[in-house]
Every structure is written in C-alpha cells, then in structure tokens.
Coordinates of C-alpha atoms in Angstrom, one line a residue:
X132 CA 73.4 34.7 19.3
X133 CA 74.3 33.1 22.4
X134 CA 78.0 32.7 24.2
X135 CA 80.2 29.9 22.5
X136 CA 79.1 26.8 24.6
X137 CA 76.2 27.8 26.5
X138 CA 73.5 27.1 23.8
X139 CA 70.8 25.0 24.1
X140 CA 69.6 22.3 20.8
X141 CA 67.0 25.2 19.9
X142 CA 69.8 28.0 20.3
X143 CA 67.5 29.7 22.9
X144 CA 66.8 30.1 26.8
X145 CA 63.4 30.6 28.2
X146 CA 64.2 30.8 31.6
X147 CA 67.4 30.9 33.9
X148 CA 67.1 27.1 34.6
X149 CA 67.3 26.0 31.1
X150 CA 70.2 28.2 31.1
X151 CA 71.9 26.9 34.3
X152 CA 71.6 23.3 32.7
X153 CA 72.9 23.9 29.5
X154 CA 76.5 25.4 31.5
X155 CA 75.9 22.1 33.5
X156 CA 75.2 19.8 30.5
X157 CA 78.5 21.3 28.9
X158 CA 80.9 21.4 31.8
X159 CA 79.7 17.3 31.7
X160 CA 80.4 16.9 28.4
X161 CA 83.9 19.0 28.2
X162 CA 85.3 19.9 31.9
X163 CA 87.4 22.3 31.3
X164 CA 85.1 24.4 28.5
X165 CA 82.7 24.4 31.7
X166 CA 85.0 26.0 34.1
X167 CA 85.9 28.3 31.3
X168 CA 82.0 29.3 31.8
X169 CA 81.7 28.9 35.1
X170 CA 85.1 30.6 36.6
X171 CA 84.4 34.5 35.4
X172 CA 80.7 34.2 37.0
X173 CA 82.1 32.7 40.1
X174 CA 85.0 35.1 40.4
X175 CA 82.4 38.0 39.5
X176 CA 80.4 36.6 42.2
X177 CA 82.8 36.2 45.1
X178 CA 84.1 39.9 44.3
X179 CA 80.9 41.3 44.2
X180 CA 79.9 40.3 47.4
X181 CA 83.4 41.0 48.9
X182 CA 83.2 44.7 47.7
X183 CA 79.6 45.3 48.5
X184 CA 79.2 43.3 51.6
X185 CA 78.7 46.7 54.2
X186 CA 76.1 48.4 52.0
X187 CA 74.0 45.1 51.3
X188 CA 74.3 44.9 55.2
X189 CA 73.3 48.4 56.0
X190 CA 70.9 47.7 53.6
X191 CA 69.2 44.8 55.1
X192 CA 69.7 46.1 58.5
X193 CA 67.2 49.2 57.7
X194 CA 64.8 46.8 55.8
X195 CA 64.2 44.6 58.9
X196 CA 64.4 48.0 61.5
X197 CA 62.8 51.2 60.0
X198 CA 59.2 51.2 59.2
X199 CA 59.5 53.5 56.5
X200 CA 61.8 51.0 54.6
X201 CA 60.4 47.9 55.6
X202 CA 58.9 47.5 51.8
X203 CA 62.3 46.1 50.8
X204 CA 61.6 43.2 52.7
X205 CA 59.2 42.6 50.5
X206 CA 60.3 44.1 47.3
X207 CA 63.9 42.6 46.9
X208 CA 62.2 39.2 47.2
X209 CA 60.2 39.6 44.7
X210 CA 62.5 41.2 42.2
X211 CA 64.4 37.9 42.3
X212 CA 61.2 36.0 41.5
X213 CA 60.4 38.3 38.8
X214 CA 64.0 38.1 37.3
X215 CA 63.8 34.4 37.5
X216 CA 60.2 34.2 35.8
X217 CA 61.4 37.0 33.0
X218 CA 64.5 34.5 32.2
X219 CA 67.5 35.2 29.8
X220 CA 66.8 36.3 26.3
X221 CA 67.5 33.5 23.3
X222 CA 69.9 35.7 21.8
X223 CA 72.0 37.2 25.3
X224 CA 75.6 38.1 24.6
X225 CA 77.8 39.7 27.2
X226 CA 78.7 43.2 26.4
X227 CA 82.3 43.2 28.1
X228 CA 83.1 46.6 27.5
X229 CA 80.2 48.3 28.9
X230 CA 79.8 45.8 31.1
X231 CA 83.1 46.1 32.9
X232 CA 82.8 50.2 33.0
X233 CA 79.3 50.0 34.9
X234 CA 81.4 47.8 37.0
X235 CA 84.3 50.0 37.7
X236 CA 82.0 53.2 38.1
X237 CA 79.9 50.7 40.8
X238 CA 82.9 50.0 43.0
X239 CA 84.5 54.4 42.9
X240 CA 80.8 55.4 43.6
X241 CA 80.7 52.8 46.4
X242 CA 84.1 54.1 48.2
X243 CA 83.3 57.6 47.8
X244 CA 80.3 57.3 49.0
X245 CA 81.3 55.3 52.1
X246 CA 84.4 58.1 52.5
X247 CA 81.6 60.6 52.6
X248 CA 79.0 58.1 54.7
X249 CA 76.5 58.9 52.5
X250 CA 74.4 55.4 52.1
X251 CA 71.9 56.5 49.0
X252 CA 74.4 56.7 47.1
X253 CA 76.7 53.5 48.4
X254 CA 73.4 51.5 48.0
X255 CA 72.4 52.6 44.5
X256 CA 76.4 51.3 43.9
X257 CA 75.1 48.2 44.4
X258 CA 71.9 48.3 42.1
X259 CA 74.6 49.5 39.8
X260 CA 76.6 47.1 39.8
X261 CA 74.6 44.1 39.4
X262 CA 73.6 45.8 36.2
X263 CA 76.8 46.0 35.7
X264 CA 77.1 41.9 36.1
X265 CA 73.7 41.4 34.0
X266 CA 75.4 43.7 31.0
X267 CA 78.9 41.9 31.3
X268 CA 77.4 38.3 31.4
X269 CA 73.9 38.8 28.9
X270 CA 74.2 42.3 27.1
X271 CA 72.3 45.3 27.2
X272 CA 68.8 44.0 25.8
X273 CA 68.9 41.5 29.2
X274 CA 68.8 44.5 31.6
X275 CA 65.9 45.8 29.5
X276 CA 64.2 43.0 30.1
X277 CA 65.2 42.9 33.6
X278 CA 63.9 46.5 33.7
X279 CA 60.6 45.6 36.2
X280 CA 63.2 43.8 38.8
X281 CA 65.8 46.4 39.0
X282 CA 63.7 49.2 39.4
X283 CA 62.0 47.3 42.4
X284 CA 65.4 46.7 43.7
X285 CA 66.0 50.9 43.1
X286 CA 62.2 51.7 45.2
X287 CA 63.7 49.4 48.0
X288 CA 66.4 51.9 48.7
X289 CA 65.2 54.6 51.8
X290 CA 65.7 57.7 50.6
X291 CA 68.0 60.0 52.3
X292 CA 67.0 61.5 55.3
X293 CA 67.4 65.2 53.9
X294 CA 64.9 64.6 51.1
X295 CA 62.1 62.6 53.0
X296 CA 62.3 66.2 55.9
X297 CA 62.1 67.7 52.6
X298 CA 59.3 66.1 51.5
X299 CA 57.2 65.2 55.1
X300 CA 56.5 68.6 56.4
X301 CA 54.5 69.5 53.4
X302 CA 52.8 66.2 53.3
X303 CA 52.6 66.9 56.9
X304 CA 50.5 70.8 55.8
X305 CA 48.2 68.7 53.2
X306 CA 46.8 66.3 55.1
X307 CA 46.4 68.5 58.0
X308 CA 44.2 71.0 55.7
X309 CA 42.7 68.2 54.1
X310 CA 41.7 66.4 57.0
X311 CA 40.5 70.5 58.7
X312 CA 38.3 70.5 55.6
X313 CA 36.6 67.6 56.0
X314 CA 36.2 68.2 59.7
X315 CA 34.4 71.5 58.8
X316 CA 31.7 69.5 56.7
X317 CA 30.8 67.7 59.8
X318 CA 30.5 71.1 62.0
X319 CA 32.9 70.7 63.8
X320 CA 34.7 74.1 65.1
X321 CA 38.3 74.1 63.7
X322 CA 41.3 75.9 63.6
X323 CA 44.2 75.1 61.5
X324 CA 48.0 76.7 62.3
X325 CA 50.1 74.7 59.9
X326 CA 50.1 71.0 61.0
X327 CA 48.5 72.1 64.2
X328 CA 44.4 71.3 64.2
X329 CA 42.6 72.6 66.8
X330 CA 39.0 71.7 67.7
X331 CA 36.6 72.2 70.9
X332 CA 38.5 70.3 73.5
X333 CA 41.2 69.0 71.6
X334 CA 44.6 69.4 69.9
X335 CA 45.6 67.4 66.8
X336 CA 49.2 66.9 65.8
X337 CA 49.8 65.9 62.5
X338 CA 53.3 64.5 63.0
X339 CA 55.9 63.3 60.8
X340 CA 54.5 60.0 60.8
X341 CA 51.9 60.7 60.0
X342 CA 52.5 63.1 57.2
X343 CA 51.6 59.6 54.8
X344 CA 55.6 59.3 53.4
X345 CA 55.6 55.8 54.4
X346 CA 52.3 55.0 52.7
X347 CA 53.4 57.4 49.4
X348 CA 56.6 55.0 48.9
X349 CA 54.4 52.0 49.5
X350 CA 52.1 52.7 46.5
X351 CA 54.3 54.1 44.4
X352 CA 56.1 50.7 44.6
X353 CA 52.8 48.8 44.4
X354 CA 51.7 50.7 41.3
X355 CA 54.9 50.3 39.2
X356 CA 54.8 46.9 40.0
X357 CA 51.0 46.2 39.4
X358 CA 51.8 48.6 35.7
X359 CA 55.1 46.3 35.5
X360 CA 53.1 43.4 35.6
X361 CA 49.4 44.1 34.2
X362 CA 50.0 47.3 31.8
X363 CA 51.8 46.7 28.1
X364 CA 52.2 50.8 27.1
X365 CA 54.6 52.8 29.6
X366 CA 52.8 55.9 29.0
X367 CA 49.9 54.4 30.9
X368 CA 52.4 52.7 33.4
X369 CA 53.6 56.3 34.2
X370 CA 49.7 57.5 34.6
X371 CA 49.2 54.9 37.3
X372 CA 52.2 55.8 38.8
X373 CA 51.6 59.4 38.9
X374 CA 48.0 58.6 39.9
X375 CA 49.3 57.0 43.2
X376 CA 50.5 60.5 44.9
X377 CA 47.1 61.7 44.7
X378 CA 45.2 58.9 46.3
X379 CA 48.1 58.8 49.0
X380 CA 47.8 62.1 50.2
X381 CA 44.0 62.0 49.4
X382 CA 43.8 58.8 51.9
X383 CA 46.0 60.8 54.5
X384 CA 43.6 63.1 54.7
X385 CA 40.5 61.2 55.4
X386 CA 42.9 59.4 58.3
X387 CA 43.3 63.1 59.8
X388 CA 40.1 63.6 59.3
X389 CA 38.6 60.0 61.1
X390 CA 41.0 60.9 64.0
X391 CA 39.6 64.3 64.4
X392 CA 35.9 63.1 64.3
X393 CA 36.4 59.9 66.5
X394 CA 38.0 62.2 69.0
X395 CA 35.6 64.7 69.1
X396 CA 32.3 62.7 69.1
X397 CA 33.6 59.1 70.6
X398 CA 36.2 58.7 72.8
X399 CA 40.0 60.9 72.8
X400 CA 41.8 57.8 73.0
X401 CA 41.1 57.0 69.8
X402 CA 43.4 59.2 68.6
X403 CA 46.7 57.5 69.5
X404 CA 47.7 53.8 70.5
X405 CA 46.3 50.8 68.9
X406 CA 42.9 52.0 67.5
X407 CA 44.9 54.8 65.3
X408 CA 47.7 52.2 64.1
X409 CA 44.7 49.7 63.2
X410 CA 42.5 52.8 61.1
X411 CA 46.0 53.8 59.5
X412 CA 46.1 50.0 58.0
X413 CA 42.6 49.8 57.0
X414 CA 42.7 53.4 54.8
X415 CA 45.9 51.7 53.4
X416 CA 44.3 48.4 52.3
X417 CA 41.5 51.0 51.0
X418 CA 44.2 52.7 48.7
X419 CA 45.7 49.4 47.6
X420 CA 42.1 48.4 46.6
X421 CA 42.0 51.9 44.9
X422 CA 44.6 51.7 42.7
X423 CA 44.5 47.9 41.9
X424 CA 40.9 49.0 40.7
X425 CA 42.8 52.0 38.8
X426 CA 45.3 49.1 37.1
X427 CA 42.1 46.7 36.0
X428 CA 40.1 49.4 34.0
X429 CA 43.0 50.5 32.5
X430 CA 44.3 47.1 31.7
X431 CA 40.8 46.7 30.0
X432 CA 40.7 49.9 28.7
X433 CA 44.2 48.9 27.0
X434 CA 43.3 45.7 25.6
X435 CA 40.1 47.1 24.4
X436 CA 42.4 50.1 22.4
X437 CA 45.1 47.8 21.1
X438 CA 42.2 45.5 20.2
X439 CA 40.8 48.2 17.5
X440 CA 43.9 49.3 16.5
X441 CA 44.5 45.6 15.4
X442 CA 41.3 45.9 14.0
X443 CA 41.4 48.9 12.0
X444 CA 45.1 47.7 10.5
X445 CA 43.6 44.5 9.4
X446 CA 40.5 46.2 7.9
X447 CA 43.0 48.7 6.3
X448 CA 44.8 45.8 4.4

C-alpha cells in the first residue's frame, strides 16, 4: 500500500520520478490534497538542512581538503545515483512513529556532539537522520532497500583522528616488515627497527602516509560497492569486504618494498617527490584490478551455485 493520494494507475512506483509525477499529477488534479503532500516533505526539508547545515559543511570542507577523505567526493555522489536508480518500493508507507524518533535522536546526537566538538559523531547525525526522513516518508522496508546508498554515505565519513593513530602505526609496522622481507629476497642488506628500514646507504621511513590507511578506506569502499552492486548473497559481500584488508596491506608492502629497491640500485630520489606519488597510484590501480577480479569470479561462482540449486529444486519436484 501506498500513501492516500500518491498512487500511480498500477498502484506502484518504479523509480523516484514516477513518484515525483504522481504528487505532481495530483496536486494538478486537487491543489490543496497536493500541498497536503507536498508541505510535510518541504517543511522536513527546510528543517533538515537548517539543523544540519555546520556538519554537512564540515563535512564537505574535509571531502574537498584532506586526502584521506577525499573518497566522499566521490562516494556521496554516487549514493544519490544509486538511491535514484533503486527507486521507491510499490508498496512504501511512512512509518511516523519510528520515523519521527530516529529524527529526534538525529538532532540530541547532533548538539551533543557539537557541545563536545566531536565531528564522527555530529556527522553520523546526519546519516541518521536522513534515515530518519526515508523511514518517516516510505517505511522501514525503503531504507532496506536504500541499504547500498546509505552505507556509502556512512564510508564517506573520516574517521576520527584517535582511531586512524590507532590504526596507522601498526599498518605503519606491517608494511615496513613486509616491504624488509621482500627486500631480503633481492639481497639486499636490511635492518628493520620498527617503521625504520635501514639498508647500505640509505634510511627508509615508513611514515604515516604511508602506512596504506588512505588506500585501506579506499577499497573497503570500492568492494562494498562493487558486492552492493555485482554480488546477490551478503555472506559473500562480507568475504569481499574482508578480502580487501589483505590485498591493501599486501600492496603496501610491495610499495615499501619498490621504494627500497629503486633506491638502492637506481637512483635515491626515487624515493620521495613525484616518482613515489606516481608508483603509489599505479599499486593502487593494481589493487582495484585485484579485487574487481576477486568480485567477477565470485559473481560467477554465485551464479553458477544458485544456478544448481535451482536445478536440483526443480529436479526434486
């Protein structure tokens, strides 16, 4: 079932045009049963963006200036498209209840966290409360379906700056023995002190930057959107997810390791400026290839299973 006076002849809505044009079709047949439609989206609307103005900002602002965040750029984009292409379910009904508590929770978790200037948190208000809207407006089942979008919108918020220190330095240790171990299979004399590799000549710091964060939250992102979009079961989704943090740090540590070997047998400015920035990019287009290969076999792998299990069903009956 649908809202009284948004239906279309079939009684369904394939995509958020269709659904846009029947409000418009009705507000043209019976004025004031459209601004009865259209007031309460427009009022959510205009108070959303009032109330959420400084973290969609703050937001944005990082997006455009901090490389480690610079994904959102992308992703937020793209959620919209995906939203858009997913359209409303035939049988959306607003959930007013539930709908107005994810609301209310939104807008306390958004002060708080503004009292306390804490911005993960006043961000994630505002993934939180366009759920909030989607619930109100089309029911629960629409954020479900809206479940790809969303949690692009959630992978486009930076973490906080105490988890990703957390999180580089031992990044920072693993690619640094990583990369010392492939340096030894070459012969090359090394010594490893923690993120410190020394070899004949030379000193290699594996800094923060280069601990692979930024590439980790790149793939991550690219894999639950490639599963989102290519993979039906979400056990394998979260297989292709979880297969990402290996072949992040694994590609970390053959950049450690090309770094070492360039500046030992080629030329020591190979290790910094452009020439390091350019090898960085390449090893990530080599993981993007890596698990879009990953996301192909096991999208035929899946067809193939669900395939025989169709199979066996109908051979059953």
């Amino acid at each position: 079932m649908t809202q009284a006076g948004t239906t279309t002849p079939n009684g369904s809505y394939a995509s958020v045009r269709q659904y846009a044009a029947g409000i418009v079709g009705t507000a043209r047949v019976d004025p004031l049963a459209g601004v009865r439609l259209l007031f309460p989206a427009l009022l959510a609307g205009a108070a959303f963006i009032v109330l959420f103005a400084q973290p969609i900002a703050l937001l944005v602002r990082d997006w455009w200036s901090l490389p480690e965040a610079g994904h959102g750029l992308l992703l937020a984009p793209l959620a919209v498209w995906l939203a858009w292409k997913a359209g409303i379910r035939g049988d959306a009904r607003g959930n007013v209840g539930l709908g107005l508590g994810m609301l209310a929770l939104a807008v306390v978790i958004r002060y708080m966290a503004g009292l306390a200037a804490e911005l993960f948190t006043m961000r994630a208000s505002v993934v939180l409360a366009l759920g909030g809207l989607t619930v109100y407006h089309f029911g629960f089942r629409q954020l479900l379906r809206w479940w790809l979008p969303f949690l692009l919108i959630g992978l486009s918020i930076p973490l906080p700056e105490l988890v990703t220190q957390a999180l580089a330095l031992p990044l920072q240790f693993k690619a640094s023995q990583l990369g010392a171990a492939l340096l030894r299979t070459r012969d090359i004399p090394v010594l490893l002190t923690g993120n410190v590799i020394r070899i004949p000549g030379h000193e290699l710091f594996v800094t923060e930057a280069c601990s692979g964060l930024r590439s980790l939250t790149a793939l991550l992102s690219l894999a639950v959107l490639m599963g989102g979009l290519m993979l039906r079961l979400p056990l394998v989704r979260v297989l292709l997810v979880a297969l990402a943090i290996p072949i992040a740090i694994a590609i970390n540590g053959v950049r450690v390791f090309l770094t070492g070997f360039l500046v030992y047998f080629v030329d020591p400015s190979l290790g910094t400026g452009f020439m390091h920035m350019t090898e960085g990019w390449l090893l990530f287009v080599v993981s993007f290839v890596c698990i879009a290969a990953i996301t192909w076999l096991a999208a035929v792998v899946e067809r193939r299973w669900t395939s025989r299990g169709q199979l066996v069903e109908v051979a059953d009956a």
